[in-house]
Each structure stands twice: as structure tokens, then as C-alpha cells.
PDB file of C-alpha atoms in Angstrom:
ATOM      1  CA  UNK A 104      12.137 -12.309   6.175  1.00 34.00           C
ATOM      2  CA  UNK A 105      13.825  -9.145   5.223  1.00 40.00           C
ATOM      3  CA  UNK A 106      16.549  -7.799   7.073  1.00 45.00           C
ATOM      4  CA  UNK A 107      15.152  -5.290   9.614  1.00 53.00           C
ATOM      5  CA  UNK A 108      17.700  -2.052   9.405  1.00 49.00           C
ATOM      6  CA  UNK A 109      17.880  -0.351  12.483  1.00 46.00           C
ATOM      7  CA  UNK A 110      16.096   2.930  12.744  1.00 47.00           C
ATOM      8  CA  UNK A 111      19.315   4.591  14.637  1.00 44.00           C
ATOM      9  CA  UNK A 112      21.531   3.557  11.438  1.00 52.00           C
ATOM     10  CA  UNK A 113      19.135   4.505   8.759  1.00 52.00           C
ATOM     11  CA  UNK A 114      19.200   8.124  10.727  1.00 49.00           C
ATOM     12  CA  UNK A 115      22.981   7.895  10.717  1.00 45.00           C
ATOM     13  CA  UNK A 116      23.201   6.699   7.386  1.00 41.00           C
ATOM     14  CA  UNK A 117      21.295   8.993   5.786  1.00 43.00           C
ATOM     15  CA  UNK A 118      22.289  12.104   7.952  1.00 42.00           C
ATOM     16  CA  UNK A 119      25.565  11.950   6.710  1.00 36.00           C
ATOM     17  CA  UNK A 120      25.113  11.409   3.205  1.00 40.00           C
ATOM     18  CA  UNK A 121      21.944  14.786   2.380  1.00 44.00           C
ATOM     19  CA  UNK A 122      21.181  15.463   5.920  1.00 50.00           C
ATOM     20  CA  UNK A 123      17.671  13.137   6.450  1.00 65.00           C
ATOM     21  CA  UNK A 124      16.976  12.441   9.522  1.00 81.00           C
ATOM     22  CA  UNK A 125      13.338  10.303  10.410  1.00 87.00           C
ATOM     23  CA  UNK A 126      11.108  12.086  13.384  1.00 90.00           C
ATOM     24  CA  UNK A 127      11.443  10.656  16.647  1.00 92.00           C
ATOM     25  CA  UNK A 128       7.663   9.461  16.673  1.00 93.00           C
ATOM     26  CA  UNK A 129       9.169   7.607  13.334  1.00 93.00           C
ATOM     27  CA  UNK A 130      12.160   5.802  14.993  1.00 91.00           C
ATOM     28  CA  UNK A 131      10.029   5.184  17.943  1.00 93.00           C
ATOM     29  CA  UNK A 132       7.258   3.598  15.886  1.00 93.00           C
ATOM     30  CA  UNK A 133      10.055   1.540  13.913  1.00 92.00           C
ATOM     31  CA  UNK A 134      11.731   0.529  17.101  1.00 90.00           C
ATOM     32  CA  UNK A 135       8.507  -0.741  18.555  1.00 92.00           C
ATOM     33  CA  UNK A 136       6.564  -4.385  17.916  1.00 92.00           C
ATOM     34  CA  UNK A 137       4.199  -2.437  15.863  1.00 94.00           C
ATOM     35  CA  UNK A 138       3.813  -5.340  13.367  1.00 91.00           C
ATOM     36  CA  UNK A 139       1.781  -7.109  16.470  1.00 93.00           C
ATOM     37  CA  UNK A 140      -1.003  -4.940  17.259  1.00 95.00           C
ATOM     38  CA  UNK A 141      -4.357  -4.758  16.129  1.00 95.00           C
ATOM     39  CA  UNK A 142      -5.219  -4.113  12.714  1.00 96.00           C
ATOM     40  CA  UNK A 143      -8.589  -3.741  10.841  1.00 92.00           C
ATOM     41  CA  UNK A 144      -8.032  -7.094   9.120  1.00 90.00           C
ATOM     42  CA  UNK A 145      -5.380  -9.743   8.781  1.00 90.00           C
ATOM     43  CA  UNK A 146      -3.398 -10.228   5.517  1.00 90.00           C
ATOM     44  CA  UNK A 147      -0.881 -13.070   5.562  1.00 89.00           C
ATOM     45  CA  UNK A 148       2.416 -11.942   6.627  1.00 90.00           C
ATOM     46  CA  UNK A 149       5.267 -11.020   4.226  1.00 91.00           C
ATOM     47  CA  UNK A 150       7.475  -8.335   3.642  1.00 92.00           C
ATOM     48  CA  UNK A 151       5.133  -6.125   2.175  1.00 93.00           C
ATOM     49  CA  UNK A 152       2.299  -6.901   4.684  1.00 94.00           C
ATOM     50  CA  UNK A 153       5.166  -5.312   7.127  1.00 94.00           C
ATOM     51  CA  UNK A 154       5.950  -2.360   5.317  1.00 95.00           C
ATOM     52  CA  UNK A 155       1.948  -1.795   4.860  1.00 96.00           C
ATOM     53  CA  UNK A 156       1.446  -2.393   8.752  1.00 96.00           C
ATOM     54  CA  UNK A 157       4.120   0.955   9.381  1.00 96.00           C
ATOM     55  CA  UNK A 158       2.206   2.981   7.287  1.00 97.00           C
ATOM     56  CA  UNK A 159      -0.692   2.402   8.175  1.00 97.00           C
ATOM     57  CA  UNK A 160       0.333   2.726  12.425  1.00 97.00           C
ATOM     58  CA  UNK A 161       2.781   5.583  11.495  1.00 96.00           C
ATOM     59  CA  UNK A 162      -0.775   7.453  10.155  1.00 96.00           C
ATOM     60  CA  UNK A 163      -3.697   6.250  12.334  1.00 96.00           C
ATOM     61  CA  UNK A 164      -2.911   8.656  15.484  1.00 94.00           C
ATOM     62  CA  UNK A 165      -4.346  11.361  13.197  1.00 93.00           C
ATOM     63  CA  UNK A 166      -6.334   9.122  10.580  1.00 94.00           C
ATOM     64  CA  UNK A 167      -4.071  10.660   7.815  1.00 94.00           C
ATOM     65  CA  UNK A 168      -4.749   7.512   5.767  1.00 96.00           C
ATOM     66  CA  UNK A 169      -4.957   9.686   2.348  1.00 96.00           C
ATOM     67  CA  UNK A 170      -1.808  11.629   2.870  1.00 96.00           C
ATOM     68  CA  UNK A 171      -0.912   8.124   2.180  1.00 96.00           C
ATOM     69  CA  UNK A 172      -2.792   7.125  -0.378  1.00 95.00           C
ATOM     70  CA  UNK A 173      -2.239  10.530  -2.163  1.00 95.00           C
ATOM     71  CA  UNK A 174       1.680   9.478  -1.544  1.00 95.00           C
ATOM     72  CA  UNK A 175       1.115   5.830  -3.417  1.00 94.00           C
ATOM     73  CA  UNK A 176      -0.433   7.927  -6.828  1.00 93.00           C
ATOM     74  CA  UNK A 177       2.671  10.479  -6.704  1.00 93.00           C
ATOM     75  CA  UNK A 178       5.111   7.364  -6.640  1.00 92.00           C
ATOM     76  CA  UNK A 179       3.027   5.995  -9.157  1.00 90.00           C
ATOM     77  CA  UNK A 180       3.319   9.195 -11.449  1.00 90.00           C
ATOM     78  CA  UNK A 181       6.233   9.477 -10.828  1.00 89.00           C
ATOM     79  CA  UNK A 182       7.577   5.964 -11.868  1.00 88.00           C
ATOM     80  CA  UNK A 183       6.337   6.300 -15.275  1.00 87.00           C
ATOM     81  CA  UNK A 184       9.283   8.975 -15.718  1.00 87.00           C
ATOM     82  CA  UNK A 185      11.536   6.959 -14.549  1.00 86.00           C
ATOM     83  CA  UNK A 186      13.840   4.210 -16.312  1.00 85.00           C
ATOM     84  CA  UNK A 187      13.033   0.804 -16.442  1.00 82.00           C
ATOM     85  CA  UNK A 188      13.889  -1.300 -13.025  1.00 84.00           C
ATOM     86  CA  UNK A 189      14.000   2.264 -11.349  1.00 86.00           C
ATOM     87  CA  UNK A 190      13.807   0.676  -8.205  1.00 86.00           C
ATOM     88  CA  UNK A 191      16.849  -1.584  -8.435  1.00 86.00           C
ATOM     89  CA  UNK A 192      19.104   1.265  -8.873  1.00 85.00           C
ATOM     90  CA  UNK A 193      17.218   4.368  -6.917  1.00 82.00           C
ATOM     91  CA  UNK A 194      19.175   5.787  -4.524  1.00 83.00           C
ATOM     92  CA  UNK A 195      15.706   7.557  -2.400  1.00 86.00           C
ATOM     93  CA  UNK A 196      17.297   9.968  -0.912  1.00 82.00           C
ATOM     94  CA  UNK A 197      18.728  11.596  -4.493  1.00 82.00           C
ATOM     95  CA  UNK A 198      15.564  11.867  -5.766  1.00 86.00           C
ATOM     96  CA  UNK A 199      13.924  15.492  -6.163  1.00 87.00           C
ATOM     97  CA  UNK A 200      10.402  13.138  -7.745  1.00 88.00           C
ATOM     98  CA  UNK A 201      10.118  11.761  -4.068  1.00 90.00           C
ATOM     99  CA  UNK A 202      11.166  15.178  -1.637  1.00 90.00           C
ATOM    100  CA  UNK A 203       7.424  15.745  -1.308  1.00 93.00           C
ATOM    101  CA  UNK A 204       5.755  12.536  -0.184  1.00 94.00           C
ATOM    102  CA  UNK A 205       4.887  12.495   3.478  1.00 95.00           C
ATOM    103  CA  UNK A 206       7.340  11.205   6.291  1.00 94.00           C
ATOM    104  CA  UNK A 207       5.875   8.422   6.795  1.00 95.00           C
ATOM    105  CA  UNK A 208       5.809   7.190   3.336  1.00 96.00           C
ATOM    106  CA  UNK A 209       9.410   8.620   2.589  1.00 94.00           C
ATOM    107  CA  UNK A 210      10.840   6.921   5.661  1.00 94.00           C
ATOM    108  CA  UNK A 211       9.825   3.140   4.524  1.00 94.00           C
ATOM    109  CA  UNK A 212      10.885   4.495   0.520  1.00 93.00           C
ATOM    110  CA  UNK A 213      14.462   4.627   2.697  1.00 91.00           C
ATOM    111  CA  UNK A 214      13.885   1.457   4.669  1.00 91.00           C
ATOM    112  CA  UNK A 215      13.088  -0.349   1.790  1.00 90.00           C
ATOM    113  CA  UNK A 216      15.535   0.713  -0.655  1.00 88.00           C
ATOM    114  CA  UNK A 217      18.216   0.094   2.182  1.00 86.00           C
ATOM    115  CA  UNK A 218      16.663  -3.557   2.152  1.00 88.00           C
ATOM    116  CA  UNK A 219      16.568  -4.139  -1.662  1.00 88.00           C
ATOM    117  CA  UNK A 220      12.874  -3.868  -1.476  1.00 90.00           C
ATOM    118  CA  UNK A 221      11.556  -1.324  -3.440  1.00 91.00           C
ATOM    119  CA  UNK A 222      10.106  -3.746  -6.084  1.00 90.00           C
ATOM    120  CA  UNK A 223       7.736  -4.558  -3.557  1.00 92.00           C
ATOM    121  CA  UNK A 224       5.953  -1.417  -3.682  1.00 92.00           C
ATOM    122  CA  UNK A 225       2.736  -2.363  -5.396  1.00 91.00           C
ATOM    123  CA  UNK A 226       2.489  -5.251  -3.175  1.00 92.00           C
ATOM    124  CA  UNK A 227       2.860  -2.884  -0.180  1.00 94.00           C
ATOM    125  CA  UNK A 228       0.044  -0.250  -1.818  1.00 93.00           C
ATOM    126  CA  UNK A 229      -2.264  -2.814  -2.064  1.00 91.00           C
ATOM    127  CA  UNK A 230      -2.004  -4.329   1.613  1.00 92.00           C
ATOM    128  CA  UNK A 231      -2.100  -0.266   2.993  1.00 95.00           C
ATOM    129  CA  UNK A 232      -5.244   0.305   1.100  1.00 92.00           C
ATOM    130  CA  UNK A 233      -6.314  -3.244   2.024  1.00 90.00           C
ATOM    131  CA  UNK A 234      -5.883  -2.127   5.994  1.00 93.00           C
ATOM    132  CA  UNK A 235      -7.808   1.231   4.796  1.00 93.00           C
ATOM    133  CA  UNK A 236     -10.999  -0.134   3.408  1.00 88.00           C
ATOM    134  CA  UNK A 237     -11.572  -2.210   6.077  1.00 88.00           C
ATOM    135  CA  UNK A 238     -11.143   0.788   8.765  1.00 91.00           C
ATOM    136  CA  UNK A 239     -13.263   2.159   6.871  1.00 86.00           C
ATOM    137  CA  UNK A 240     -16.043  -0.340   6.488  1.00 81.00           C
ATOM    138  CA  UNK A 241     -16.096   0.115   2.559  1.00 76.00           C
ATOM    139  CA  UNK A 242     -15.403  -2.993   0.096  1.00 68.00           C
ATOM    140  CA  UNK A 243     -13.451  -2.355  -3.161  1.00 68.00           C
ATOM    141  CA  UNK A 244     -13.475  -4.845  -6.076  1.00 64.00           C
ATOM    142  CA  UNK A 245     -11.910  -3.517  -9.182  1.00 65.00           C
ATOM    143  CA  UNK A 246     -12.373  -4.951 -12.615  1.00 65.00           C
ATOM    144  CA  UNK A 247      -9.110  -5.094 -14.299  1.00 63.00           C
ATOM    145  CA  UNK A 248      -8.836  -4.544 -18.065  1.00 65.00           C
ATOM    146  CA  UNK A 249      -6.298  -6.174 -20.092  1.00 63.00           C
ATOM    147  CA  UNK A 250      -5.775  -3.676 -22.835  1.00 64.00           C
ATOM    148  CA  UNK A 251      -6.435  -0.340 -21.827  1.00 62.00           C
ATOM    149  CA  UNK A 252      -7.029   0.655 -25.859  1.00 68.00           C
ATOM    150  CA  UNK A 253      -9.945  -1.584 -26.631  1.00 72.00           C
ATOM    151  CA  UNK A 254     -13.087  -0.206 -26.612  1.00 75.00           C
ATOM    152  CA  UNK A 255     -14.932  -3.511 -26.266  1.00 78.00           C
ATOM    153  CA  UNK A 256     -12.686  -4.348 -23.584  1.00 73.00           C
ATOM    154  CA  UNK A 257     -13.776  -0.867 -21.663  1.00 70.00           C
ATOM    155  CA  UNK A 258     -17.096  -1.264 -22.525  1.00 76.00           C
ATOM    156  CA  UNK A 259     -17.384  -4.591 -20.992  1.00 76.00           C
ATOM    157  CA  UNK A 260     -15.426  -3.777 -17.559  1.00 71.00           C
ATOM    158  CA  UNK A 261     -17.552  -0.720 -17.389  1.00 71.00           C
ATOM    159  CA  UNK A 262     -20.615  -2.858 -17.941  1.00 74.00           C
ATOM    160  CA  UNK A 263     -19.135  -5.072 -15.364  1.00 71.00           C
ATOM    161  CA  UNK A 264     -18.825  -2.601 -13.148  1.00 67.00           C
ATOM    162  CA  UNK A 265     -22.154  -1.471 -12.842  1.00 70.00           C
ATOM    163  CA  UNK A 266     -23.888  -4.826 -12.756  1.00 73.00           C
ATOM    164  CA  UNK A 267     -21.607  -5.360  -9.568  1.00 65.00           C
ATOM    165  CA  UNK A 268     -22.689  -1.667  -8.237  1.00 61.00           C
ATOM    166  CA  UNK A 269     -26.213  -2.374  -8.729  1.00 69.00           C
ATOM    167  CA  UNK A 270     -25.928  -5.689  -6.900  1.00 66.00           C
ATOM    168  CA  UNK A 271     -24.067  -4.269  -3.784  1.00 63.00           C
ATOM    169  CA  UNK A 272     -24.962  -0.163  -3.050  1.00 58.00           C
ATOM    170  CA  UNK A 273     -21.887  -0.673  -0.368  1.00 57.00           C
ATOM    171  CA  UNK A 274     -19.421  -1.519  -2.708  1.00 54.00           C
ATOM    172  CA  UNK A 275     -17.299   0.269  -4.432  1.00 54.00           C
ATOM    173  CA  UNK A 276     -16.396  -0.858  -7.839  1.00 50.00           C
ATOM    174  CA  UNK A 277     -13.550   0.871 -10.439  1.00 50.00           C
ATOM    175  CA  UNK A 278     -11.998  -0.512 -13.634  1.00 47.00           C
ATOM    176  CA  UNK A 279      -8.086  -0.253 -14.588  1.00 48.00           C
ATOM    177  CA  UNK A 280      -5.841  -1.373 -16.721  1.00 45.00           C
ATOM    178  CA  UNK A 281      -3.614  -4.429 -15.384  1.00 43.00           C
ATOM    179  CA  UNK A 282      -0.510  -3.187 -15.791  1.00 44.00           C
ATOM    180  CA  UNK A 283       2.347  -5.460 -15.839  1.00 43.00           C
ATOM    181  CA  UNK A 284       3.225  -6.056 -12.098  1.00 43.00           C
ATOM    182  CA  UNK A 285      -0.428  -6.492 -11.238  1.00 43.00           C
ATOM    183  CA  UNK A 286      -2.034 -10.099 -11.506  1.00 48.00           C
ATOM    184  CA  UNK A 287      -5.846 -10.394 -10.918  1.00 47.00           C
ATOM    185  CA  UNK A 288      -5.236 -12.668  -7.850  1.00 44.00           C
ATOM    186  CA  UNK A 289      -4.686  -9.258  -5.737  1.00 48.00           C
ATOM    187  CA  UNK A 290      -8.353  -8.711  -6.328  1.00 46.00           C
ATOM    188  CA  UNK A 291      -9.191 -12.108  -5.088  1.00 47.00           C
ATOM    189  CA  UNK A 292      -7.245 -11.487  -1.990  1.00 49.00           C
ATOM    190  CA  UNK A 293      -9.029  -8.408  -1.133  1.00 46.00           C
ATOM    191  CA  UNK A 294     -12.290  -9.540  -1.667  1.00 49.00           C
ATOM    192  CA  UNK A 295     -11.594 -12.915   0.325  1.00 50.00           C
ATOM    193  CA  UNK A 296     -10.413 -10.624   3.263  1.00 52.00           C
ATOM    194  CA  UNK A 297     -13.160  -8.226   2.946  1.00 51.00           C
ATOM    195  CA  UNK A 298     -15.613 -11.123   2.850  1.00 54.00           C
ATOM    196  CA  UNK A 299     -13.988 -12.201   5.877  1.00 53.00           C
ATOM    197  CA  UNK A 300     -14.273  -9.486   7.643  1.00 52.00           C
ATOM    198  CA  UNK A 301     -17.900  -8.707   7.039  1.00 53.00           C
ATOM    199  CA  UNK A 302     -19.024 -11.954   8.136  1.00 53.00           C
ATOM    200  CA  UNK A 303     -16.859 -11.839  11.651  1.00 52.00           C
ATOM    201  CA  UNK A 304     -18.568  -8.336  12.131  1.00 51.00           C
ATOM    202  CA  UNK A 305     -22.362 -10.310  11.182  1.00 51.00           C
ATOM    203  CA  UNK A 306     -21.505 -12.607  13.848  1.00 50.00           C
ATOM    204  CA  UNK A 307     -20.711 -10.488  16.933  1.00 51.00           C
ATOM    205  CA  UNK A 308     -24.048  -8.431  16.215  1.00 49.00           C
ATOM    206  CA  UNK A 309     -25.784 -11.875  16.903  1.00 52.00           C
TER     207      UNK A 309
END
């Protein structure tokens, strides 16, 4: 497992070098066995499972869940600016492309980057907006496209995309293009979890 930094010395850390300093509620959160309490669904533990479970505690008090989200697309954006391996070399807390994301979000960019981590940050999208979906009762199955210039391929996820629409009115079905650090087993994991979840919730209305 990753090595946990202590909230006090990220503060410290990054006081002294451009004057950051996480909220209390944030250190308090961080501090606290957050990574044990109840969540909408289980996802196997890892590293980006824990940064996922902060987020996603650090923003249910006030269900800001797409202050989040919103976050995720700016990094996103923003990362297709940015060199090649960014995230091996970012120093966070330099970055003007990053000043606007929320606290929580730019509080784990720091915890992260002070672990070595920040390659992890799909991984960690996908597990927040796995936690999401499921506190929200909606299923999500995307249809990923391999190249994002050929027609026929479009044309067939879009296809695809419908059929599975028309077959479930509760789902919620988008196509993409799988970009490189994307492998279509995410989408298996989501929809094994979702599955999973449904069925437990089928159960204790019996």
C-alpha cells in the first residue's frame, strides 16, 4: 500500500513552499478511518479505491459529487496540454491549469503527487464515479471505440448503444474513444459491481 503522508506535513510542506494550506474539515477527514465506513458499493481495495473513497467522503456532507466530477473533466482537459508523463514530473502546487479545481480534489492532486501517484488518476476517476452511480441508483455501461476516426467504428458503438438503451430505460449508455490508459476491463468492473448491487437491493425488498 502507498505510503500514507500525514495531513499535518502535507500542510507544512506545502505552506512553506506557495502558501497551501488544506481546510481543517480536510485534515480532519484525512486524519480519520474514513476508508472504513460505509460506501454505496464495494470496489476491491487499492490505492486508487483509497484516493476515490476521500473524495467521495470529503463531498457527501453536501452531495457536491459533480464539483467533482466537473474537477475529473478539467484535469482531463487539461492533461492534453501538458507533456507526455506530466504526472511523473508535476510539481501540483506550480500549476496555474489546476488553481481552480475544488479542495477536495486539489488536496488528494497534493497527496498523490507527494506519494508518486498521480498516474493513478484515471483509475481513481473511475472508482469516484463508480461510488457516484451507485448513490445514485443509475447504471453506466459505456461502449468504448477503438479509433475515434472511423465512421464504421462510430456507427457501430452508436448502434450499440441504443440497442443497450432500448433494452434497459434505467441505464445509461455513452460511447468514447479508449484512449491509451483505458482497457475495456474497467467497464466490466463497473457493470459487475453495479449488477451486484442491484441484486443485494432485489433481495432486501423480499
Amino acid at each position: 500500500m502507498f505510503r500514507r503522508v500525514g495531513a499535518a506535513s502535507v500542510a507544512r510542506v506545502a505552506g512553506a513552499a506557495r502558501l497551501y494550506t488544506p481546510s481543517e474539515d480536510l485534515k480532519k477527514l484525512y486524519a480519520s478511518s474514513f476508508e472504513n465506513q460505509v460506501y454505496p458499493v464495494d470496489i476491491v481495495p487499492s490505492d486508487s479505491t483509497m484516493f476515490a473513497k476521500f473524495l467521495y467522503k470529503a463531498t457527501e456532507p453536501k452531495g457536491a459529487f459533480d464539483t467533482v466530477l466537473n474537477d475529473f473533466k478539467a484535469i482531463n482537459t487539461a492533461s492534453t496540454k501538458l507533456p507526455v508523463f506530466w504526472q511523473r514530473t508535476a510539481d501540483i502546487e506550480g500549476m496555474a491549469e489546476f488553481k481552480s479545481l475544488s479542495a477536495p480534489t486539489y488536496f488528494t492532486l497534493v497527496w498523490m503527487q507527494k506519494n508518486g501517484m498521480l498516474e493513478l488518476l484515471p483509475e481513481v476517476q473511475g472508482a469516484f464515479e463508480t461510488f457516484v452511480n451507485a448513490q445514485r441508483k443509475k447504471v453506466v455501461a459505456t461502449v468504448y471505440v477503438g479509433d475515434e476516426k472511423d465512421a464504421t467504428s462510430i456507427a457501430t458503438a452508436k448502434k450499440a448503444a441504443q440497442e443497450l438503451h432500448k433494452s434497459n430505460k434505467t441505464l445509461s449508455v455513452s460511447y468514447t474513444h479508449l484512449r491509451a490508459h483505458e482497457t475495456p476491463e474497467h467497464l466490466v468492473c463497473r457493470l459487475l459491481l453495479e449488477k451486484k448491487k442491484k441484486k443485494k437491493r432485489k433481495i432486501e425488498k423480499q
